[in-house]
Amino acid sequence: LLAYFARERKTRIDHALELSHAYRGTALLLGDVVEADDEYTGLHSHDVVSLVLGVADRLGLDPKARREAEFTALLHDVGKVKIPKEIINKPGALTPEERAIINTHTIEGELMLEKVGGLLGDVGRLVRSCHERWDGGGYPDGLAGEEIPLVARIVCACDAFSAMTTNRSYRQGLSQEDALEELRRCAGTQFDPRVVEALIEVSDLAGRRPELLAPAA
């Protein structure tokens, strides 16, 4: 009887691992689609993954939440493939109408991932919340504080930090020090203060040991 239960348990574990690998493969494929559609968005997403995993480890997320954080970071911009190129690549400031269209990308991402289903369907619900603000002034649902899933709060801060420190055709990226100062300034309004503190610690460690922010295998 014990041997039977042991075999049954091993079969379930093997099945879970197969599903995990399948979802990872699908997530990476979708990430490649994003990169092929817009190189900056794709490379930015990979950078955010590294930051998010560092913060997730700093905050002690369990393996399930860490995996969700990894996939959410990789796919947080997947909905941008549905946004017109002329808006995505516009070199100057967006009009209010264009900004409203850009802001639909979190909902588009959720809908795309819901079609995949399973684990990535759950990730879609997290992707939807990655532009919510700690003070409730974000989109699309105006969630505030602890109403926002922790994974989404982590991705939000890491996404902003990566964007601030990246050079674009129409502006020079901030230095790491200036970007961290901006994070501190916005802690408690745009960002979860605890997440900001963890991101600052991760950035400080990575400055001395860059391998700590190596992408996950």
PDB file of C-alpha atoms in Angstrom:
ATOM      1  CA  LEU A   1       0.000   0.000   0.000  1.00  0.00           C
ATOM      2  CA  LEU A   2       2.838   2.392   0.871  1.00  0.00           C
ATOM      3  CA  ALA A   3       4.584   1.536  -2.400  1.00  0.00           C
ATOM      4  CA  TYR A   4       1.352   2.253  -4.302  1.00  0.00           C
ATOM      5  CA  PHE A   5       0.948   5.663  -2.667  1.00  0.00           C
ATOM      6  CA  ALA A   6       4.624   6.442  -3.322  1.00  0.00           C
ATOM      7  CA  ARG A   7       4.184   5.642  -7.041  1.00  0.00           C
ATOM      8  CA  GLU A   8       0.968   7.669  -7.152  1.00  0.00           C
ATOM      9  CA  ARG A   9       2.709  10.640  -5.510  1.00  0.00           C
ATOM     10  CA  LYS A  10       5.648  10.418  -7.925  1.00  0.00           C
ATOM     11  CA  THR A  11       3.263  10.323 -10.900  1.00  0.00           C
ATOM     12  CA  ARG A  12       1.503  13.468  -9.682  1.00  0.00           C
ATOM     13  CA  ILE A  13       4.807  15.262  -9.067  1.00  0.00           C
ATOM     14  CA  ASP A  14       6.070  14.285 -12.534  1.00  0.00           C
ATOM     15  CA  HIS A  15       2.806  15.519 -14.072  1.00  0.00           C
ATOM     16  CA  ALA A  16       3.084  18.820 -12.195  1.00  0.00           C
ATOM     17  CA  LEU A  17       6.654  19.259 -13.408  1.00  0.00           C
ATOM     18  CA  GLU A  18       5.630  18.534 -16.982  1.00  0.00           C
ATOM     19  CA  LEU A  19       2.895  21.170 -16.729  1.00  0.00           C
ATOM     20  CA  SER A  20       5.353  23.640 -15.226  1.00  0.00           C
ATOM     21  CA  HIS A  21       7.805  23.115 -18.090  1.00  0.00           C
ATOM     22  CA  ALA A  22       4.995  23.382 -20.636  1.00  0.00           C
ATOM     23  CA  TYR A  23       3.770  26.664 -19.173  1.00  0.00           C
ATOM     24  CA  ARG A  24       7.337  27.982 -19.003  1.00  0.00           C
ATOM     25  CA  GLY A  25       7.810  27.110 -22.674  1.00  0.00           C
ATOM     26  CA  THR A  26       4.575  28.865 -23.606  1.00  0.00           C
ATOM     27  CA  ALA A  27       5.524  31.912 -21.539  1.00  0.00           C
ATOM     28  CA  LEU A  28       8.958  32.106 -23.175  1.00  0.00           C
ATOM     29  CA  LEU A  29       7.376  31.731 -26.612  1.00  0.00           C
ATOM     30  CA  LEU A  30       4.968  34.589 -25.883  1.00  0.00           C
ATOM     31  CA  GLY A  31       7.922  36.613 -24.617  1.00  0.00           C
ATOM     32  CA  ASP A  32       9.672  36.000 -27.940  1.00  0.00           C
ATOM     33  CA  VAL A  33       6.535  37.174 -29.770  1.00  0.00           C
ATOM     34  CA  VAL A  34       6.629  40.419 -27.783  1.00  0.00           C
ATOM     35  CA  GLU A  35      10.326  40.889 -28.577  1.00  0.00           C
ATOM     36  CA  ALA A  36       9.788  40.197 -32.279  1.00  0.00           C
ATOM     37  CA  ASP A  37       6.934  42.711 -32.326  1.00  0.00           C
ATOM     38  CA  ASP A  38       8.918  45.413 -30.519  1.00  0.00           C
ATOM     39  CA  GLU A  39      12.557  44.856 -29.573  1.00  0.00           C
ATOM     40  CA  TYR A  40      12.600  47.417 -26.762  1.00  0.00           C
ATOM     41  CA  THR A  41       9.498  45.946 -25.090  1.00  0.00           C
ATOM     42  CA  GLY A  42      10.934  42.430 -25.312  1.00  0.00           C
ATOM     43  CA  LEU A  43      14.364  43.311 -23.922  1.00  0.00           C
ATOM     44  CA  HIS A  44      12.758  45.484 -21.250  1.00  0.00           C
ATOM     45  CA  SER A  45      10.584  42.544 -20.151  1.00  0.00           C
ATOM     46  CA  HIS A  46      13.638  40.310 -19.740  1.00  0.00           C
ATOM     47  CA  ASP A  47      15.328  43.003 -17.643  1.00  0.00           C
ATOM     48  CA  VAL A  48      12.219  43.273 -15.467  1.00  0.00           C
ATOM     49  CA  VAL A  49      12.252  39.485 -14.928  1.00  0.00           C
ATOM     50  CA  SER A  50      15.730  39.676 -13.393  1.00  0.00           C
ATOM     51  CA  LEU A  51      14.763  42.521 -11.089  1.00  0.00           C
ATOM     52  CA  VAL A  52      11.480  40.888 -10.073  1.00  0.00           C
ATOM     53  CA  LEU A  53      13.130  37.590  -9.166  1.00  0.00           C
ATOM     54  CA  GLY A  54      15.668  39.431  -7.026  1.00  0.00           C
ATOM     55  CA  VAL A  55      12.911  41.285  -5.170  1.00  0.00           C
ATOM     56  CA  ALA A  56      10.791  38.124  -4.876  1.00  0.00           C
ATOM     57  CA  ASP A  57      13.690  36.326  -3.207  1.00  0.00           C
ATOM     58  CA  ARG A  58      14.345  39.314  -0.967  1.00  0.00           C
ATOM     59  CA  LEU A  59      10.711  39.292   0.173  1.00  0.00           C
ATOM     60  CA  GLY A  60      10.714  35.515   0.675  1.00  0.00           C
ATOM     61  CA  LEU A  61       7.988  34.575  -1.810  1.00  0.00           C
ATOM     62  CA  ASP A  62       7.131  30.874  -1.849  1.00  0.00           C
ATOM     63  CA  PRO A  63       7.947  28.835  -5.011  1.00  0.00           C
ATOM     64  CA  LYS A  64       4.435  29.172  -6.472  1.00  0.00           C
ATOM     65  CA  ALA A  65       4.338  32.946  -6.026  1.00  0.00           C
ATOM     66  CA  ARG A  66       7.918  33.241  -7.323  1.00  0.00           C
ATOM     67  CA  ARG A  67       6.982  31.351 -10.489  1.00  0.00           C
ATOM     68  CA  GLU A  68       3.933  33.582 -10.952  1.00  0.00           C
ATOM     69  CA  ALA A  69       6.168  36.623 -10.457  1.00  0.00           C
ATOM     70  CA  GLU A  70       8.599  35.363 -13.107  1.00  0.00           C
ATOM     71  CA  PHE A  71       5.866  34.750 -15.680  1.00  0.00           C
ATOM     72  CA  THR A  72       4.081  38.021 -14.876  1.00  0.00           C
ATOM     73  CA  ALA A  73       7.326  39.958 -15.294  1.00  0.00           C
ATOM     74  CA  LEU A  74       8.021  38.252 -18.630  1.00  0.00           C
ATOM     75  CA  LEU A  75       4.491  38.833 -19.953  1.00  0.00           C
ATOM     76  CA  HIS A  76       3.434  42.091 -18.291  1.00  0.00           C
ATOM     77  CA  ASP A  77       3.615  43.912 -21.648  1.00  0.00           C
ATOM     78  CA  VAL A  78       2.284  41.107 -23.864  1.00  0.00           C
ATOM     79  CA  GLY A  79      -0.918  43.075 -24.528  1.00  0.00           C
ATOM     80  CA  LYS A  80       1.105  45.747 -26.334  1.00  0.00           C
ATOM     81  CA  VAL A  81       1.142  43.532 -29.422  1.00  0.00           C
ATOM     82  CA  LYS A  82      -2.500  44.644 -29.832  1.00  0.00           C
ATOM     83  CA  ILE A  83      -1.611  48.369 -29.665  1.00  0.00           C
ATOM     84  CA  PRO A  84      -0.957  50.215 -32.974  1.00  0.00           C
ATOM     85  CA  LYS A  85       2.754  50.533 -33.754  1.00  0.00           C
ATOM     86  CA  GLU A  86       2.526  54.263 -34.391  1.00  0.00           C
ATOM     87  CA  ILE A  87       1.444  54.760 -30.781  1.00  0.00           C
ATOM     88  CA  ILE A  88       3.935  52.301 -29.243  1.00  0.00           C
ATOM     89  CA  ASN A  89       6.858  53.851 -31.146  1.00  0.00           C
ATOM     90  CA  LYS A  90       5.788  57.490 -31.005  1.00  0.00           C
ATOM     91  CA  PRO A  91       8.928  59.513 -30.154  1.00  0.00           C
ATOM     92  CA  GLY A  92       7.174  62.330 -28.322  1.00  0.00           C
ATOM     93  CA  ALA A  93       4.476  62.774 -25.701  1.00  0.00           C
ATOM     94  CA  LEU A  94       1.214  60.880 -26.177  1.00  0.00           C
ATOM     95  CA  THR A  95      -2.117  62.630 -26.522  1.00  0.00           C
ATOM     96  CA  PRO A  96      -4.805  61.787 -23.926  1.00  0.00           C
ATOM     97  CA  GLU A  97      -6.528  59.601 -26.531  1.00  0.00           C
ATOM     98  CA  GLU A  98      -3.303  57.741 -27.322  1.00  0.00           C
ATOM     99  CA  ARG A  99      -2.569  57.275 -23.607  1.00  0.00           C
ATOM    100  CA  ALA A 100      -6.049  55.792 -23.131  1.00  0.00           C
ATOM    101  CA  ILE A 101      -5.324  53.279 -25.898  1.00  0.00           C
ATOM    102  CA  ILE A 102      -1.919  52.379 -24.372  1.00  0.00           C
ATOM    103  CA  ASN A 103      -3.624  51.837 -21.022  1.00  0.00           C
ATOM    104  CA  THR A 104      -5.745  49.061 -22.499  1.00  0.00           C
ATOM    105  CA  HIS A 105      -2.679  46.835 -22.899  1.00  0.00           C
ATOM    106  CA  THR A 106      -3.064  45.301 -19.425  1.00  0.00           C
ATOM    107  CA  ILE A 107      -6.618  44.185 -20.239  1.00  0.00           C
ATOM    108  CA  GLU A 108      -5.544  42.949 -23.666  1.00  0.00           C
ATOM    109  CA  GLY A 109      -2.754  40.973 -21.996  1.00  0.00           C
ATOM    110  CA  GLU A 110      -5.178  39.422 -19.534  1.00  0.00           C
ATOM    111  CA  LEU A 111      -7.522  38.388 -22.360  1.00  0.00           C
ATOM    112  CA  MET A 112      -4.671  36.842 -24.354  1.00  0.00           C
ATOM    113  CA  LEU A 113      -3.424  34.816 -21.392  1.00  0.00           C
ATOM    114  CA  GLU A 114      -6.936  33.726 -20.402  1.00  0.00           C
ATOM    115  CA  LYS A 115      -7.168  32.072 -23.819  1.00  0.00           C
ATOM    116  CA  VAL A 116      -4.056  30.026 -22.973  1.00  0.00           C
ATOM    117  CA  GLY A 117      -5.683  29.082 -19.661  1.00  0.00           C
ATOM    118  CA  GLY A 118      -4.282  27.173 -16.713  1.00  0.00           C
ATOM    119  CA  LEU A 119      -1.379  28.792 -14.913  1.00  0.00           C
ATOM    120  CA  LEU A 120      -1.023  31.499 -17.552  1.00  0.00           C
ATOM    121  CA  GLY A 121      -4.698  32.344 -17.152  1.00  0.00           C
ATOM    122  CA  ASP A 122      -3.932  33.072 -13.495  1.00  0.00           C
ATOM    123  CA  VAL A 123      -0.909  35.114 -14.586  1.00  0.00           C
ATOM    124  CA  GLY A 124      -3.244  37.125 -16.844  1.00  0.00           C
ATOM    125  CA  ARG A 125      -5.130  38.370 -13.805  1.00  0.00           C
ATOM    126  CA  LEU A 126      -1.825  39.552 -12.326  1.00  0.00           C
ATOM    127  CA  VAL A 127      -0.775  41.187 -15.609  1.00  0.00           C
ATOM    128  CA  ARG A 128      -4.037  43.176 -15.485  1.00  0.00           C
ATOM    129  CA  SER A 129      -2.941  44.797 -12.185  1.00  0.00           C
ATOM    130  CA  CYS A 130       0.670  45.698 -13.021  1.00  0.00           C
ATOM    131  CA  HIS A 131      -0.150  49.397 -13.516  1.00  0.00           C
ATOM    132  CA  GLU A 132      -2.242  49.869 -10.404  1.00  0.00           C
ATOM    133  CA  ARG A 133      -0.841  52.389  -7.894  1.00  0.00           C
ATOM    134  CA  TRP A 134      -0.456  52.029  -4.140  1.00  0.00           C
ATOM    135  CA  ASP A 135      -2.575  55.180  -3.664  1.00  0.00           C
ATOM    136  CA  GLY A 136      -5.368  53.926  -5.936  1.00  0.00           C
ATOM    137  CA  GLY A 137      -4.595  56.218  -8.856  1.00  0.00           C
ATOM    138  CA  GLY A 138      -3.585  53.515 -11.329  1.00  0.00           C
ATOM    139  CA  TYR A 139      -5.404  51.540 -13.995  1.00  0.00           C
ATOM    140  CA  PRO A 140      -7.517  49.707 -15.050  1.00  0.00           C
ATOM    141  CA  ASP A 141      -9.426  49.082 -11.796  1.00  0.00           C
ATOM    142  CA  GLY A 142      -8.218  51.767  -9.379  1.00  0.00           C
ATOM    143  CA  LEU A 143      -7.071  49.206  -6.805  1.00  0.00           C
ATOM    144  CA  ALA A 144      -5.110  50.513  -3.806  1.00  0.00           C
ATOM    145  CA  GLY A 145      -2.679  49.165  -1.213  1.00  0.00           C
ATOM    146  CA  GLU A 146      -3.096  45.516  -0.293  1.00  0.00           C
ATOM    147  CA  GLU A 147      -5.963  45.184  -2.795  1.00  0.00           C
ATOM    148  CA  ILE A 148      -3.266  44.995  -5.476  1.00  0.00           C
ATOM    149  CA  PRO A 149      -1.711  41.505  -5.688  1.00  0.00           C
ATOM    150  CA  LEU A 150       1.826  41.485  -4.263  1.00  0.00           C
ATOM    151  CA  VAL A 151       3.276  40.065  -7.492  1.00  0.00           C
ATOM    152  CA  ALA A 152       1.732  42.962  -9.452  1.00  0.00           C
ATOM    153  CA  ARG A 153       3.153  45.472  -6.947  1.00  0.00           C
ATOM    154  CA  ILE A 154       6.622  43.975  -7.403  1.00  0.00           C
ATOM    155  CA  VAL A 155       6.397  44.043 -11.200  1.00  0.00           C
ATOM    156  CA  CYS A 156       5.097  47.631 -11.129  1.00  0.00           C
ATOM    157  CA  ALA A 157       8.139  48.946  -9.236  1.00  0.00           C
ATOM    158  CA  CYS A 158      10.680  46.888 -11.200  1.00  0.00           C
ATOM    159  CA  ASP A 159       9.034  47.875 -14.489  1.00  0.00           C
ATOM    160  CA  ALA A 160       9.304  51.564 -13.579  1.00  0.00           C
ATOM    161  CA  PHE A 161      12.933  51.237 -12.464  1.00  0.00           C
ATOM    162  CA  SER A 162      13.916  49.459 -15.683  1.00  0.00           C
ATOM    163  CA  ALA A 163      12.090  52.021 -17.829  1.00  0.00           C
ATOM    164  CA  MET A 164      13.684  54.965 -15.997  1.00  0.00           C
ATOM    165  CA  THR A 165      17.224  53.628 -16.453  1.00  0.00           C
ATOM    166  CA  THR A 166      16.850  52.669 -20.140  1.00  0.00           C
ATOM    167  CA  ASN A 167      17.898  54.956 -22.991  1.00  0.00           C
ATOM    168  CA  ARG A 168      15.230  55.613 -25.621  1.00  0.00           C
ATOM    169  CA  SER A 169      15.469  57.419 -28.942  1.00  0.00           C
ATOM    170  CA  TYR A 170      13.704  60.447 -27.462  1.00  0.00           C
ATOM    171  CA  ARG A 171      15.353  60.616 -24.021  1.00  0.00           C
ATOM    172  CA  GLN A 172      18.390  59.593 -22.019  1.00  0.00           C
ATOM    173  CA  GLY A 173      17.867  57.096 -19.215  1.00  0.00           C
ATOM    174  CA  LEU A 174      18.412  58.151 -15.608  1.00  0.00           C
ATOM    175  CA  SER A 175      21.399  56.962 -13.622  1.00  0.00           C
ATOM    176  CA  GLN A 176      20.685  54.115 -11.196  1.00  0.00           C
ATOM    177  CA  GLU A 177      21.091  56.550  -8.272  1.00  0.00           C
ATOM    178  CA  ASP A 178      18.583  59.034  -9.701  1.00  0.00           C
ATOM    179  CA  ALA A 179      16.106  56.241 -10.514  1.00  0.00           C
ATOM    180  CA  LEU A 180      16.361  54.859  -6.979  1.00  0.00           C
ATOM    181  CA  GLU A 181      15.774  58.335  -5.594  1.00  0.00           C
ATOM    182  CA  GLU A 182      12.630  58.591  -7.729  1.00  0.00           C
ATOM    183  CA  LEU A 183      11.459  55.242  -6.355  1.00  0.00           C
ATOM    184  CA  ARG A 184      11.989  56.526  -2.803  1.00  0.00           C
ATOM    185  CA  ARG A 185      10.057  59.704  -3.614  1.00  0.00           C
ATOM    186  CA  CYS A 186       7.117  57.710  -4.965  1.00  0.00           C
ATOM    187  CA  ALA A 187       7.064  55.057  -2.210  1.00  0.00           C
ATOM    188  CA  GLY A 188       3.688  55.214  -0.512  1.00  0.00           C
ATOM    189  CA  THR A 189       2.008  56.901  -3.477  1.00  0.00           C
ATOM    190  CA  GLN A 190       2.799  55.033  -6.692  1.00  0.00           C
ATOM    191  CA  PHE A 191       4.682  52.091  -5.185  1.00  0.00           C
ATOM    192  CA  ASP A 192       4.411  49.735  -2.215  1.00  0.00           C
ATOM    193  CA  PRO A 193       7.052  51.037   0.268  1.00  0.00           C
ATOM    194  CA  ARG A 194       8.097  47.500   1.240  1.00  0.00           C
ATOM    195  CA  VAL A 195       8.674  46.570  -2.396  1.00  0.00           C
ATOM    196  CA  VAL A 196      10.687  49.752  -2.979  1.00  0.00           C
ATOM    197  CA  GLU A 197      12.886  48.963   0.009  1.00  0.00           C
ATOM    198  CA  ALA A 198      13.538  45.446  -1.312  1.00  0.00           C
ATOM    199  CA  LEU A 199      14.281  46.740  -4.828  1.00  0.00           C
ATOM    200  CA  ILE A 200      16.763  49.270  -3.458  1.00  0.00           C
ATOM    201  CA  GLU A 201      18.511  46.488  -1.521  1.00  0.00           C
ATOM    202  CA  VAL A 202      18.593  44.254  -4.610  1.00  0.00           C
ATOM    203  CA  SER A 203      19.942  47.090  -6.786  1.00  0.00           C
ATOM    204  CA  ASP A 204      22.638  47.851  -4.218  1.00  0.00           C
ATOM    205  CA  LEU A 205      23.713  44.208  -4.078  1.00  0.00           C
ATOM    206  CA  ALA A 206      23.648  43.899  -7.862  1.00  0.00           C
ATOM    207  CA  GLY A 207      25.885  46.943  -8.167  1.00  0.00           C
ATOM    208  CA  ARG A 208      28.532  45.048  -6.234  1.00  0.00           C
ATOM    209  CA  ARG A 209      27.649  41.540  -7.513  1.00  0.00           C
ATOM    210  CA  PRO A 210      25.965  41.691 -10.964  1.00  0.00           C
ATOM    211  CA  GLU A 211      25.530  37.910 -11.073  1.00  0.00           C
ATOM    212  CA  LEU A 212      22.779  38.266  -8.472  1.00  0.00           C
ATOM    213  CA  LEU A 213      20.531  39.670 -11.184  1.00  0.00           C
ATOM    214  CA  ALA A 214      21.301  36.995 -13.745  1.00  0.00           C
ATOM    215  CA  PRO A 215      18.163  35.758 -15.511  1.00  0.00           C
ATOM    216  CA  ALA A 216      16.610  32.581 -14.177  1.00  0.00           C
ATOM    217  CA  ALA A 217      17.567  29.371 -15.946  1.00  0.00           C
TER     218      ALA A 217
END
